[in-house]
mmCIF file of C-alpha atoms in Angstrom:
data_model
loop_
_atom_site.group_PDB
_atom_site.id
_atom_site.type_symbol
_atom_site.label_atom_id
_atom_site.label_comp_id
_atom_site.label_asym_id
_atom_site.label_seq_id
_atom_site.Cartn_x
_atom_site.Cartn_y
_atom_site.Cartn_z
ATOM 1 C CA MET A 1 13.170 8.152 5.967
ATOM 2 C CA ALA A 2 11.672 4.834 5.882
ATOM 3 C CA VAL A 3 8.723 4.171 3.913
ATOM 4 C CA THR A 4 5.965 1.950 5.698
ATOM 5 C CA LEU A 5 3.976 -0.274 3.273
ATOM 6 C CA HIS A 6 0.823 -1.430 5.023
ATOM 7 C CA VAL A 7 -0.844 -4.437 3.962
ATOM 8 C CA CYS A 8 -4.359 -5.494 5.179
ATOM 9 C CA ILE A 9 -4.123 -8.862 6.248
ATOM 10 C CA THR A 10 -7.503 -9.127 7.382
ATOM 11 C CA CYS A 11 -9.128 -8.595 3.671
ATOM 12 C CA ARG A 12 -11.180 -11.384 2.278
ATOM 13 C CA ALA A 13 -11.162 -9.805 -1.221
ATOM 14 C CA GLY A 14 -15.281 -10.539 -1.360
ATOM 15 C CA GLN A 15 -14.778 -14.166 -0.778
ATOM 16 C CA THR A 16 -16.542 -16.366 2.047
ATOM 17 C CA LEU A 17 -13.867 -18.311 3.686
ATOM 18 C CA GLN A 18 -13.957 -21.601 5.747
ATOM 19 C CA GLU A 19 -12.814 -21.740 9.122
ATOM 20 C CA GLY A 20 -9.158 -21.493 9.451
ATOM 21 C CA GLU A 21 -8.551 -20.512 5.949
ATOM 22 C CA THR A 22 -5.987 -18.021 4.962
ATOM 23 C CA THR A 23 -7.385 -14.629 4.005
ATOM 24 C CA PRO A 24 -6.225 -13.369 0.461
ATOM 25 C CA GLY A 25 -5.015 -10.175 2.349
ATOM 26 C CA ALA A 26 -2.784 -12.700 4.626
ATOM 27 C CA ARG A 27 -1.649 -14.297 1.589
ATOM 28 C CA LEU A 28 -0.595 -11.210 -0.193
ATOM 29 C CA TYR A 29 1.443 -10.006 2.968
ATOM 30 C CA ALA A 30 3.146 -13.476 2.824
ATOM 31 C CA THR A 31 4.149 -13.337 -0.814
ATOM 32 C CA ILE A 32 5.486 -9.866 -0.463
ATOM 33 C CA LEU A 33 7.668 -10.831 2.241
ATOM 34 C CA GLY A 34 8.848 -13.916 0.641
ATOM 35 C CA ALA A 35 9.898 -11.840 -2.496
ATOM 36 C CA GLY A 36 11.895 -9.675 -0.623
ATOM 37 C CA VAL A 37 11.482 -5.993 0.315
ATOM 38 C CA PRO A 38 13.411 -3.120 -0.894
ATOM 39 C CA ASP A 39 15.851 -1.310 1.420
ATOM 40 C CA GLY A 40 14.403 1.589 3.164
ATOM 41 C CA VAL A 41 10.649 0.080 3.063
ATOM 42 C CA ASN A 42 9.210 -1.476 6.259
ATOM 43 C CA VAL A 43 6.052 -3.911 5.641
ATOM 44 C CA VAL A 44 3.613 -3.386 8.513
ATOM 45 C CA PRO A 45 0.578 -5.887 8.661
ATOM 46 C CA ILE A 46 -2.646 -4.229 9.809
ATOM 47 C CA GLU A 47 -6.145 -5.424 10.557
ATOM 48 C CA CYS A 48 -7.999 -3.205 8.130
ATOM 49 C CA LEU A 49 -7.956 -0.100 5.848
ATOM 50 C CA SER A 50 -11.497 0.180 5.384
ATOM 51 C CA ALA A 51 -11.357 -0.676 1.791
ATOM 52 C CA CYS A 52 -13.210 -3.928 2.090
ATOM 53 C CA ASN A 53 -15.230 -3.572 -1.272
ATOM 54 C CA GLN A 54 -12.080 -2.947 -2.908
ATOM 55 C CA GLY A 55 -10.348 -6.386 -2.759
ATOM 56 C CA CYS A 56 -7.110 -6.671 -1.026
ATOM 57 C CA SER A 57 -5.574 -3.299 -0.116
ATOM 58 C CA ILE A 58 -2.219 -1.910 0.619
ATOM 59 C CA ALA A 59 -1.222 1.889 1.823
ATOM 60 C CA LEU A 60 2.323 3.833 1.246
ATOM 61 C CA SER A 61 3.353 6.257 3.699
ATOM 62 C CA ALA A 62 6.380 8.100 4.948
ATOM 63 C CA PRO A 63 6.823 11.260 6.858
ATOM 64 C CA GLY A 64 6.593 14.211 4.574
ATOM 65 C CA ARG A 65 5.230 12.450 1.759
ATOM 66 C CA TRP A 66 2.045 11.939 -0.264
ATOM 67 C CA SER A 67 0.616 8.779 0.851
ATOM 68 C CA TYR A 68 -1.287 6.117 -1.213
ATOM 69 C CA VAL A 69 -4.285 3.603 -1.088
ATOM 70 C CA TYR A 70 -4.184 0.959 -3.657
ATOM 71 C CA GLY A 71 -6.902 -1.809 -3.823
ATOM 72 C CA ARG A 72 -8.126 -4.616 -6.076
ATOM 73 C CA LEU A 73 -4.904 -6.452 -5.407
ATOM 74 C CA SER A 74 -4.034 -10.355 -4.711
ATOM 75 C CA ASP A 75 -0.937 -12.179 -4.173
ATOM 76 C CA ALA A 76 -0.449 -12.463 -7.692
ATOM 77 C CA ASN A 77 0.293 -8.650 -7.550
ATOM 78 C CA ALA A 78 3.320 -9.136 -5.213
ATOM 79 C CA SER A 79 5.961 -8.085 -7.600
ATOM 80 C CA ASP A 80 4.382 -4.922 -8.801
ATOM 81 C CA VAL A 81 3.522 -4.019 -5.192
ATOM 82 C CA ILE A 82 7.411 -4.328 -4.537
ATOM 83 C CA ALA A 83 8.253 -2.478 -7.510
ATOM 84 C CA GLY A 84 5.817 0.312 -6.686
ATOM 85 C CA ALA A 85 7.016 0.584 -2.932
ATOM 86 C CA ALA A 86 10.753 0.971 -4.283
ATOM 87 C CA ALA A 87 9.984 3.570 -6.738
ATOM 88 C CA TYR A 88 7.970 5.519 -3.829
ATOM 89 C CA ALA A 89 10.894 4.957 -1.718
ATOM 90 C CA ALA A 90 13.150 6.584 -4.177
ATOM 91 C CA ALA A 91 10.632 9.697 -4.667
ATOM 92 C CA PRO A 92 11.560 12.201 -2.269
ATOM 93 C CA ASP A 93 8.066 13.776 -2.188
ATOM 94 C CA GLY A 94 6.157 10.348 -2.614
ATOM 95 C CA ILE A 95 4.899 11.322 -6.265
ATOM 96 C CA VAL A 96 6.356 8.900 -8.722
ATOM 97 C CA PRO A 97 6.173 9.937 -12.244
ATOM 98 C CA TRP A 98 2.931 8.315 -13.804
ATOM 99 C CA ARG A 99 4.763 6.418 -16.495
ATOM 100 C CA SER A 100 7.438 4.977 -13.761
ATOM 101 C CA ARG A 101 4.491 3.519 -11.613
ATOM 102 C CA PRO A 102 3.526 -0.376 -12.201
ATOM 103 C CA GLU A 103 -0.027 -0.521 -14.025
ATOM 104 C CA ILE A 104 -1.437 -1.547 -10.826
ATOM 105 C CA PHE A 105 -0.461 1.648 -9.246
ATOM 106 C CA ARG A 106 -1.597 3.698 -12.375
ATOM 107 C CA LYS A 107 -5.150 2.048 -12.440
ATOM 108 C CA GLN A 108 -6.080 0.698 -8.848
ATOM 109 C CA SER A 109 -5.362 3.983 -6.415
ATOM 110 C CA LEU A 110 -8.254 4.095 -4.239
ATOM 111 C CA ALA A 111 -6.808 7.662 -2.184
ATOM 112 C CA ARG A 112 -4.081 10.054 -2.626
ATOM 113 C CA ILE A 113 -3.199 11.884 0.797
ATOM 114 C CA PRO A 114 -1.409 14.948 1.145
ATOM 115 C CA PRO A 115 1.439 15.158 3.578
ATOM 116 C CA LEU A 116 0.763 15.921 7.004
ATOM 117 C CA ALA A 117 1.631 19.400 7.844
ATOM 118 C CA ALA A 118 3.821 19.996 10.989
ATOM 119 C CA LEU A 119 1.378 21.305 13.570
ATOM 120 C CA PRO A 120 2.412 24.572 15.279
ATOM 121 C CA GLU A 121 3.882 24.530 18.753
ATOM 122 C CA ALA A 122 1.316 25.934 20.929
ATOM 123 C CA ALA A 123 2.095 29.358 22.477
ATOM 124 C CA GLU A 124 3.055 29.897 25.865
#
């Protein structure tokens, strides 16, 4: 199963930007892509994770796994985001052991969301 790394590209990280200036979120996205993404991880740009007061934010998810939202990130954190995404992809349930997580994944988690349960089929 593929892991999805969502990166908020509209995040301004609390900055006032000039017309046409690249957002910090878009810079984070570009830096992640430029650094190389691990096998099994799809990077998807999105327009908002609604974590606007938490700096740049990302989310990791995969079917049947716990999902996570992380914030207070910048393009300087791209290598740690990639390492964390690789560890998440290797964890069958999405739970990476505490000591195996990059520091930003230990200290900058905004939310942990349980796996979505399969909906029972409607009775006929």
